[in-house]
PDB file of C-alpha atoms and ligand atoms in Angstrom:
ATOM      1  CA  UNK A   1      62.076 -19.331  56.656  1.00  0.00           C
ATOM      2  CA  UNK A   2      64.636 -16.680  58.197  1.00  0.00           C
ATOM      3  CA  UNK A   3      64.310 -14.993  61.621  1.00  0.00           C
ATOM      4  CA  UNK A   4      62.674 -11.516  61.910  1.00  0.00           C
ATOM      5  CA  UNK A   5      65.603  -8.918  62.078  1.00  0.00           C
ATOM      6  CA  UNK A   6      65.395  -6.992  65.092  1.00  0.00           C
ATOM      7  CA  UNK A   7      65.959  -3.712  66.725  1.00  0.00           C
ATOM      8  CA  UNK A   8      66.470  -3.069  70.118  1.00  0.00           C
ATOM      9  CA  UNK A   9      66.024   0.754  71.103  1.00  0.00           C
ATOM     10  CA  UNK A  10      66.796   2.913  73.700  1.00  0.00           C
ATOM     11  CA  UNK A  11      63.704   4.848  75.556  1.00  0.00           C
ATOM     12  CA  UNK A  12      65.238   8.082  76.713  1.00  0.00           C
ATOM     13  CA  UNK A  13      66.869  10.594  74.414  1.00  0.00           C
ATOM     14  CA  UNK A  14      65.712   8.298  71.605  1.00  0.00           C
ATOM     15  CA  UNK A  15      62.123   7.707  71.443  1.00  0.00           C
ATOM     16  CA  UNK A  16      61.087  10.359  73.857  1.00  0.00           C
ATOM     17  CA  UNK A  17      62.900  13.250  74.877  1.00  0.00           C
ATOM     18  CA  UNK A  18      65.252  13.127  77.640  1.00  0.00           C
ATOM     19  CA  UNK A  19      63.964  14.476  81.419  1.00  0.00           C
ATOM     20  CA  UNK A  20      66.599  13.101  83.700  1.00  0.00           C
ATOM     21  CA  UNK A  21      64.979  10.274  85.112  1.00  0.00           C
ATOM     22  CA  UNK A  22      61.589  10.786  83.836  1.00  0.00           C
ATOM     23  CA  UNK A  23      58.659  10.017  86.591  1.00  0.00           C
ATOM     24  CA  UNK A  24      55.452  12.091  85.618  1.00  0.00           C
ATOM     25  CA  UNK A  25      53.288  10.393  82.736  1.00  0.00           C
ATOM     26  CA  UNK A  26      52.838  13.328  81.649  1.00  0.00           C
ATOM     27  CA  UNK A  27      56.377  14.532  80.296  1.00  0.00           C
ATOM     28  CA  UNK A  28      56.521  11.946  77.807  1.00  0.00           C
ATOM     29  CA  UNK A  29      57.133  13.717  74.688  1.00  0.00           C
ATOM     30  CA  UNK A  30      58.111  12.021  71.470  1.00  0.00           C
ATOM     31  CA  UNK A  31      61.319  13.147  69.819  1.00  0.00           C
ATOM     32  CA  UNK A  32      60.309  14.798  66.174  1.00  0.00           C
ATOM     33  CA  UNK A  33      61.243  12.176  64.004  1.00  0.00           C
ATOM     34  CA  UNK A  34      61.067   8.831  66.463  1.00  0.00           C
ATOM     35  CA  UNK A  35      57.365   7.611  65.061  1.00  0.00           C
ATOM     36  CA  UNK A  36      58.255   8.157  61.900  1.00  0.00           C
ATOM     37  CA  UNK A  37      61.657   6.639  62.216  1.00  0.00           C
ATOM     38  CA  UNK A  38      59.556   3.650  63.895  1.00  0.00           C
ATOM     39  CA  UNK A  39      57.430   3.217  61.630  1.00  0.00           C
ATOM     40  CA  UNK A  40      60.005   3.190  58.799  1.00  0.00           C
ATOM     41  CA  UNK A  41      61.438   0.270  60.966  1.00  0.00           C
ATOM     42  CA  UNK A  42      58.297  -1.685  61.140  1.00  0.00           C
ATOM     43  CA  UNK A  43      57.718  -0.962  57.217  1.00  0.00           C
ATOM     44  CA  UNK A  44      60.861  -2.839  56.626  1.00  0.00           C
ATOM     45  CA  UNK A  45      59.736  -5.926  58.426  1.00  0.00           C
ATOM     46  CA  UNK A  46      61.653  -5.412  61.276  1.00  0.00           C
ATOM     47  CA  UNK A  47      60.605  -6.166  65.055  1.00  0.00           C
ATOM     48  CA  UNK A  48      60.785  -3.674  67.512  1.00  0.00           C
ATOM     49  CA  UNK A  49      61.760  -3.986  71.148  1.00  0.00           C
ATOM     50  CA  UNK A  50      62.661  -1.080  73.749  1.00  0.00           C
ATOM     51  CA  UNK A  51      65.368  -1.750  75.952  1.00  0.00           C
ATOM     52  CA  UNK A  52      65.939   1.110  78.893  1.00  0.00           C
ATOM     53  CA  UNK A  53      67.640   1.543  81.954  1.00  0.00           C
ATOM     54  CA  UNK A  54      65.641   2.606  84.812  1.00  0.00           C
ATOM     55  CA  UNK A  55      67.571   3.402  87.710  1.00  0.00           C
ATOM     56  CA  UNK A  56      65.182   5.926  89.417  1.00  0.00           C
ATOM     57  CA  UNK A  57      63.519   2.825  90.633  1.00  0.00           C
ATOM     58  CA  UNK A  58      66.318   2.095  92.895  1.00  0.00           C
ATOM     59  CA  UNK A  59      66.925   5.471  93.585  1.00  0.00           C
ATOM     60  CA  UNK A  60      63.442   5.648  95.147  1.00  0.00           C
ATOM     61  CA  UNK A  61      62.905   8.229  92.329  1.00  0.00           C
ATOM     62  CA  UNK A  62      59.388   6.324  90.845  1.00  0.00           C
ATOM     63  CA  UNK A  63      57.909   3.513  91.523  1.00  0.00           C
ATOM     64  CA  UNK A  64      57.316   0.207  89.479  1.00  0.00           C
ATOM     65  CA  UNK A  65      53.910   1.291  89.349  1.00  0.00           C
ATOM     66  CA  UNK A  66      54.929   4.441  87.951  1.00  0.00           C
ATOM     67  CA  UNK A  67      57.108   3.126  85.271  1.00  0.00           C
ATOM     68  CA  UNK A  68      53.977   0.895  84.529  1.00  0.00           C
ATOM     69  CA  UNK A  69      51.961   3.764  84.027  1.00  0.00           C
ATOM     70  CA  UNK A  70      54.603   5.737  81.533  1.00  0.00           C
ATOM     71  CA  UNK A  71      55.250   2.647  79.717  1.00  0.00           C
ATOM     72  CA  UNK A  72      51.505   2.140  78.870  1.00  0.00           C
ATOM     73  CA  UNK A  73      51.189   5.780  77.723  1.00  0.00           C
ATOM     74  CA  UNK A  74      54.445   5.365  75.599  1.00  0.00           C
ATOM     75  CA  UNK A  75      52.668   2.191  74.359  1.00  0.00           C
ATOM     76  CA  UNK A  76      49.867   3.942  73.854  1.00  0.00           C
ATOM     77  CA  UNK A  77      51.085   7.128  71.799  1.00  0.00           C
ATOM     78  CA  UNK A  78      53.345   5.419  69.498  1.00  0.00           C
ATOM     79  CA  UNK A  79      49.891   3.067  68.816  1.00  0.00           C
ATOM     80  CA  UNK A  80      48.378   6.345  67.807  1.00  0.00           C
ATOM     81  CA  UNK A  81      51.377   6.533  65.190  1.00  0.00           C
ATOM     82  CA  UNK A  82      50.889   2.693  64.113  1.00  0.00           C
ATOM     83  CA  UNK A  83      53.631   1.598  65.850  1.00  0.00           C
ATOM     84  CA  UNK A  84      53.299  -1.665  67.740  1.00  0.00           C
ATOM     85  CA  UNK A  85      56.171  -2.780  70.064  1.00  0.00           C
ATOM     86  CA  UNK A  86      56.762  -6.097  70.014  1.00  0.00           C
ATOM     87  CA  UNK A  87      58.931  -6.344  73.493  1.00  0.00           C
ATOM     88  CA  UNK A  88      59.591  -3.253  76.176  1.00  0.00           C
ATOM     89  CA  UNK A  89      62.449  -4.309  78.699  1.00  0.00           C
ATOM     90  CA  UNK A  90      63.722  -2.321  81.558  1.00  0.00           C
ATOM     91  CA  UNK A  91      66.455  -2.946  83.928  1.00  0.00           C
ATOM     92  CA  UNK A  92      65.297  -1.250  87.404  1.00  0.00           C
ATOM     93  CA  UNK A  93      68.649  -1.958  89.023  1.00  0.00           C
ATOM     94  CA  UNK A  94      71.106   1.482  90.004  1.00  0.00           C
ATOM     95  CA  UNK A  95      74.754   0.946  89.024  1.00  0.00           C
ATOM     96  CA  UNK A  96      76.055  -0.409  92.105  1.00  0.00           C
ATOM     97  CA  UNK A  97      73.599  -3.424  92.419  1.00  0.00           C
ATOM     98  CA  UNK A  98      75.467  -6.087  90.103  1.00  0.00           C
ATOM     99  CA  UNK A  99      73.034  -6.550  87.596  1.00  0.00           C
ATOM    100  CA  UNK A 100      73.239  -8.384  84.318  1.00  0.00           C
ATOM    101  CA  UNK A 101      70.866  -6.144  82.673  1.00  0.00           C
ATOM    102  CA  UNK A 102      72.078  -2.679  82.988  1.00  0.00           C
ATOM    103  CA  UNK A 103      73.224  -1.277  79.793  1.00  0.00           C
ATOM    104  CA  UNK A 104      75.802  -1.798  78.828  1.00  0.00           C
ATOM    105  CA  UNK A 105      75.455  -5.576  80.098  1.00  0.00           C
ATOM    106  CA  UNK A 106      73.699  -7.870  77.910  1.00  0.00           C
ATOM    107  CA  UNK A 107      70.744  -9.151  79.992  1.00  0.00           C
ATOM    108  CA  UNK A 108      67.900  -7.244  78.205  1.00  0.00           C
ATOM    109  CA  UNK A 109      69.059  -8.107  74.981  1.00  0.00           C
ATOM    110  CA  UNK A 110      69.444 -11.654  75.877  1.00  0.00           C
ATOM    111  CA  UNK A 111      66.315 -11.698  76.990  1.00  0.00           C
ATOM    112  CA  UNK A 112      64.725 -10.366  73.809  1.00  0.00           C
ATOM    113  CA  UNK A 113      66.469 -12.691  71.767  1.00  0.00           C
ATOM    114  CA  UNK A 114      65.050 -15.225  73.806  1.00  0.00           C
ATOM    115  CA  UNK A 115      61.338 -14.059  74.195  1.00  0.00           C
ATOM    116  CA  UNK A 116      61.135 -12.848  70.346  1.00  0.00           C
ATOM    117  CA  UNK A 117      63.224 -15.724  68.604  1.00  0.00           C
ATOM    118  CA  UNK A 118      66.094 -13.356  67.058  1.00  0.00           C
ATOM    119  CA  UNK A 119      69.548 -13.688  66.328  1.00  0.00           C
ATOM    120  CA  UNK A 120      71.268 -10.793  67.926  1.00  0.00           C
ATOM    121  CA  UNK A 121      73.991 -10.779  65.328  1.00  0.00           C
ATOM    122  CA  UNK A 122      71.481  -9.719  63.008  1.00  0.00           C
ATOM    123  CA  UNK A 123      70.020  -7.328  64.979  1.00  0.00           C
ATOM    124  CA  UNK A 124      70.582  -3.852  65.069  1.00  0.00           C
ATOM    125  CA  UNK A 125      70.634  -1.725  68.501  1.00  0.00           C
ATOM    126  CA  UNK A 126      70.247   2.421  68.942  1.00  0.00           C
ATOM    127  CA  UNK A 127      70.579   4.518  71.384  1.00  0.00           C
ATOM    128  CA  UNK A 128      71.921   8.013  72.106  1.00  0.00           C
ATOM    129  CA  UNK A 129      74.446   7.213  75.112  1.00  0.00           C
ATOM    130  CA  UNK A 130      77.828   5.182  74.834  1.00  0.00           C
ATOM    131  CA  UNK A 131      76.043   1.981  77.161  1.00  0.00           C
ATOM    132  CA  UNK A 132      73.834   1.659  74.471  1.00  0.00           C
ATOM    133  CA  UNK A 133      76.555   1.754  71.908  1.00  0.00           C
ATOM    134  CA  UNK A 134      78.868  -0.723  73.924  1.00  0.00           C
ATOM    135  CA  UNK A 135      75.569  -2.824  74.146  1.00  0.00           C
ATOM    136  CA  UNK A 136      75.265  -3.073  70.526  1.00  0.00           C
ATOM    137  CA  UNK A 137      78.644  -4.579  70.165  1.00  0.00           C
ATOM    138  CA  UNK A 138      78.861  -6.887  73.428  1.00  0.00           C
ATOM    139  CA  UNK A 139      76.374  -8.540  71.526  1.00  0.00           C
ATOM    140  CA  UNK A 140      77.489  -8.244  68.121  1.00  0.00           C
ATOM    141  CA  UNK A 141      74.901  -6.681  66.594  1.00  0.00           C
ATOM    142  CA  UNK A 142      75.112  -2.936  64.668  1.00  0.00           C
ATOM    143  CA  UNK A 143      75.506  -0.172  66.409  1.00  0.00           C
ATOM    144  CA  UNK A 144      73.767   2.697  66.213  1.00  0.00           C
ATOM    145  CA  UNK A 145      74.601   6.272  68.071  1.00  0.00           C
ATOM    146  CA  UNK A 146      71.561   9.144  67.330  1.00  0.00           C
ATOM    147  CA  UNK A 147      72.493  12.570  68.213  1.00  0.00           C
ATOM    148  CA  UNK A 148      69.796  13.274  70.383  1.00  0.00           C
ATOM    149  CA  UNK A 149      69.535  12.885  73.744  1.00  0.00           C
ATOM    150  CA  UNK A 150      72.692  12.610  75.351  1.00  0.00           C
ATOM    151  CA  UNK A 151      74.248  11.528  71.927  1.00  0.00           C
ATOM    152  CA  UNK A 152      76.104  14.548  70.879  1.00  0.00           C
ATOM    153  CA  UNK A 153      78.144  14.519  74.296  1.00  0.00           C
ATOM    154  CA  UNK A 154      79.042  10.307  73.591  1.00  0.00           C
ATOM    155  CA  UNK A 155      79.826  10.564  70.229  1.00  0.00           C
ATOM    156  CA  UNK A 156      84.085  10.802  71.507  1.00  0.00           C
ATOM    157  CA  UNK A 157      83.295   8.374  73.861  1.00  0.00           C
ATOM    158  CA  UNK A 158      82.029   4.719  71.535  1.00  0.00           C
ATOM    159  CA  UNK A 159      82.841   3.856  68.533  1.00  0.00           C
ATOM    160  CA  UNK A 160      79.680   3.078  66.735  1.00  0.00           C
ATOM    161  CA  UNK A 161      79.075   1.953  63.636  1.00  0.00           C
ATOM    162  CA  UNK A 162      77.022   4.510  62.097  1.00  0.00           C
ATOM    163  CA  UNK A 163      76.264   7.772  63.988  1.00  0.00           C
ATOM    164  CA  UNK A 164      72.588   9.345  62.665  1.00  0.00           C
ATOM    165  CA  UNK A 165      71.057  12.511  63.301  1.00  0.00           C
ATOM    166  CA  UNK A 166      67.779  11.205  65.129  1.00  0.00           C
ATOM    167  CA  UNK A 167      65.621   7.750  64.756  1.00  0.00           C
ATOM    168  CA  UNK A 168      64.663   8.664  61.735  1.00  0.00           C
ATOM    169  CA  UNK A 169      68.089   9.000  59.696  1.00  0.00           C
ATOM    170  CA  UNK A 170      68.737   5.509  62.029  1.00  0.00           C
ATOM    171  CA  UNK A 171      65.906   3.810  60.197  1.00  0.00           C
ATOM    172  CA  UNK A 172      66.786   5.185  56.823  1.00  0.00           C
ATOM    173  CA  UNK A 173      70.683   3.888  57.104  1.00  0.00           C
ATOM    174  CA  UNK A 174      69.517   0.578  58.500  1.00  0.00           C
ATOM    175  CA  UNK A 175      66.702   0.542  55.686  1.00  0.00           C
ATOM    176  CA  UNK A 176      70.144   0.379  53.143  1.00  0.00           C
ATOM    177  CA  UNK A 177      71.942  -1.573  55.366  1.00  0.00           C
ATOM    178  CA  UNK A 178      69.220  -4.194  54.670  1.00  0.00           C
ATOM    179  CA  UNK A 179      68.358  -3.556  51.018  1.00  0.00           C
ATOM    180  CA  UNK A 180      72.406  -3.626  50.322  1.00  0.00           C
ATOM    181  CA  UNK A 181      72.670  -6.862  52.100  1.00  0.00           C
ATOM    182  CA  UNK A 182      71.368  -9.332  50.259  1.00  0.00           C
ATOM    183  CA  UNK A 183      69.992  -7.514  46.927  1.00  0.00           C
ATOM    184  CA  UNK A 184      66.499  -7.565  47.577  1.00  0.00           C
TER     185      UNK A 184
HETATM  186 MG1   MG B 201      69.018   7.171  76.345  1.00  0.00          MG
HETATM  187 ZN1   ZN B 202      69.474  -4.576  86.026  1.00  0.00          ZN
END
């Protein structure tokens, strides 16, 4: 039996909309288009992880409690939608802290793989910001940019391998990306 394809997916600017470093609960806001585009992903037998940087924890922005709290909520509105996540992985480190798992390092995605049993060359990865791009192809999966977000400023600055409109379009290229594959 084959692996379960995966996709790893940015949080901010991709699933919800972007608030600069994002503390309150309450701001979460799903992009039009991200459950949807989710859920499209799931249909196709895909698993689903979230993989975000989170540097307002070492900027004393929020705490891990915090983060906690939002990531439940998220959890808990894309459940509304019949999404289920099947991983959620954040890197709490700022950009001066050596860390393996700030975007665009590999460490989150590593650890997916690991936890969930994937093959990251198989797997696809979107996000709106070039880190997540750059992510994508340290690891050698496809590479997604979506125009939300930040991703109409990186678009000149990665070279992905398909740029989409929002999570939506994202799903529907992967969706032929899959079907063209292999015929079935
Ligand atoms: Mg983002
Ligand atoms: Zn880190």
């Amino acid at each position: 039996m084959s692996q379960r394809r995966f996709a790893l997916i940015d949080r901010d600017g991709t699933i919800n909309v972007e608030r600069d470093y994002l503390s309150d609960p309450n701001d979460l806001e799903l992009i039009p288009g991200a459950a949807q585009g989710l859920r499209k992903l799931q249909g196709l037998g895909l698993g689903l992880a979230v993989v975000t940087n989170q540097s307002g924890i070492a900027r004393g922005y929020f705490s891990r409690e915090t983060l906690k709290t939002i990531h439940q909520r998220l959890q808990d509105m894309l459940a509304s939608e019949g999404i289920r996540l099947d991983g959620l992985y954040f890197c709490p480190h700022g950009p001066d802290e050596d860390c393996q798992c700030r975007k665009p390092l590999p460490g989150m995605a590593f650890q997916a793989a690991k936890d969930l049993n994937f093959d990251l060359r198989e797997a696809f990865v979107i996000g709106d910001k070039a880190a997540d791009v750059d992510l994508g192809k340290a690891v050698g999966a496809a590479s997604i940019l979506v125009r939300t977000g930040y991703g109409r400023q990186h678009e000149a600055k990665c070279r992905p391998d398909h740029v989409a409109d929002d999570l939506l379009a994202a799903a529907q290229w992967i969706a032929l990306q899959i079907k063209g594959g292999d015929g079935n």
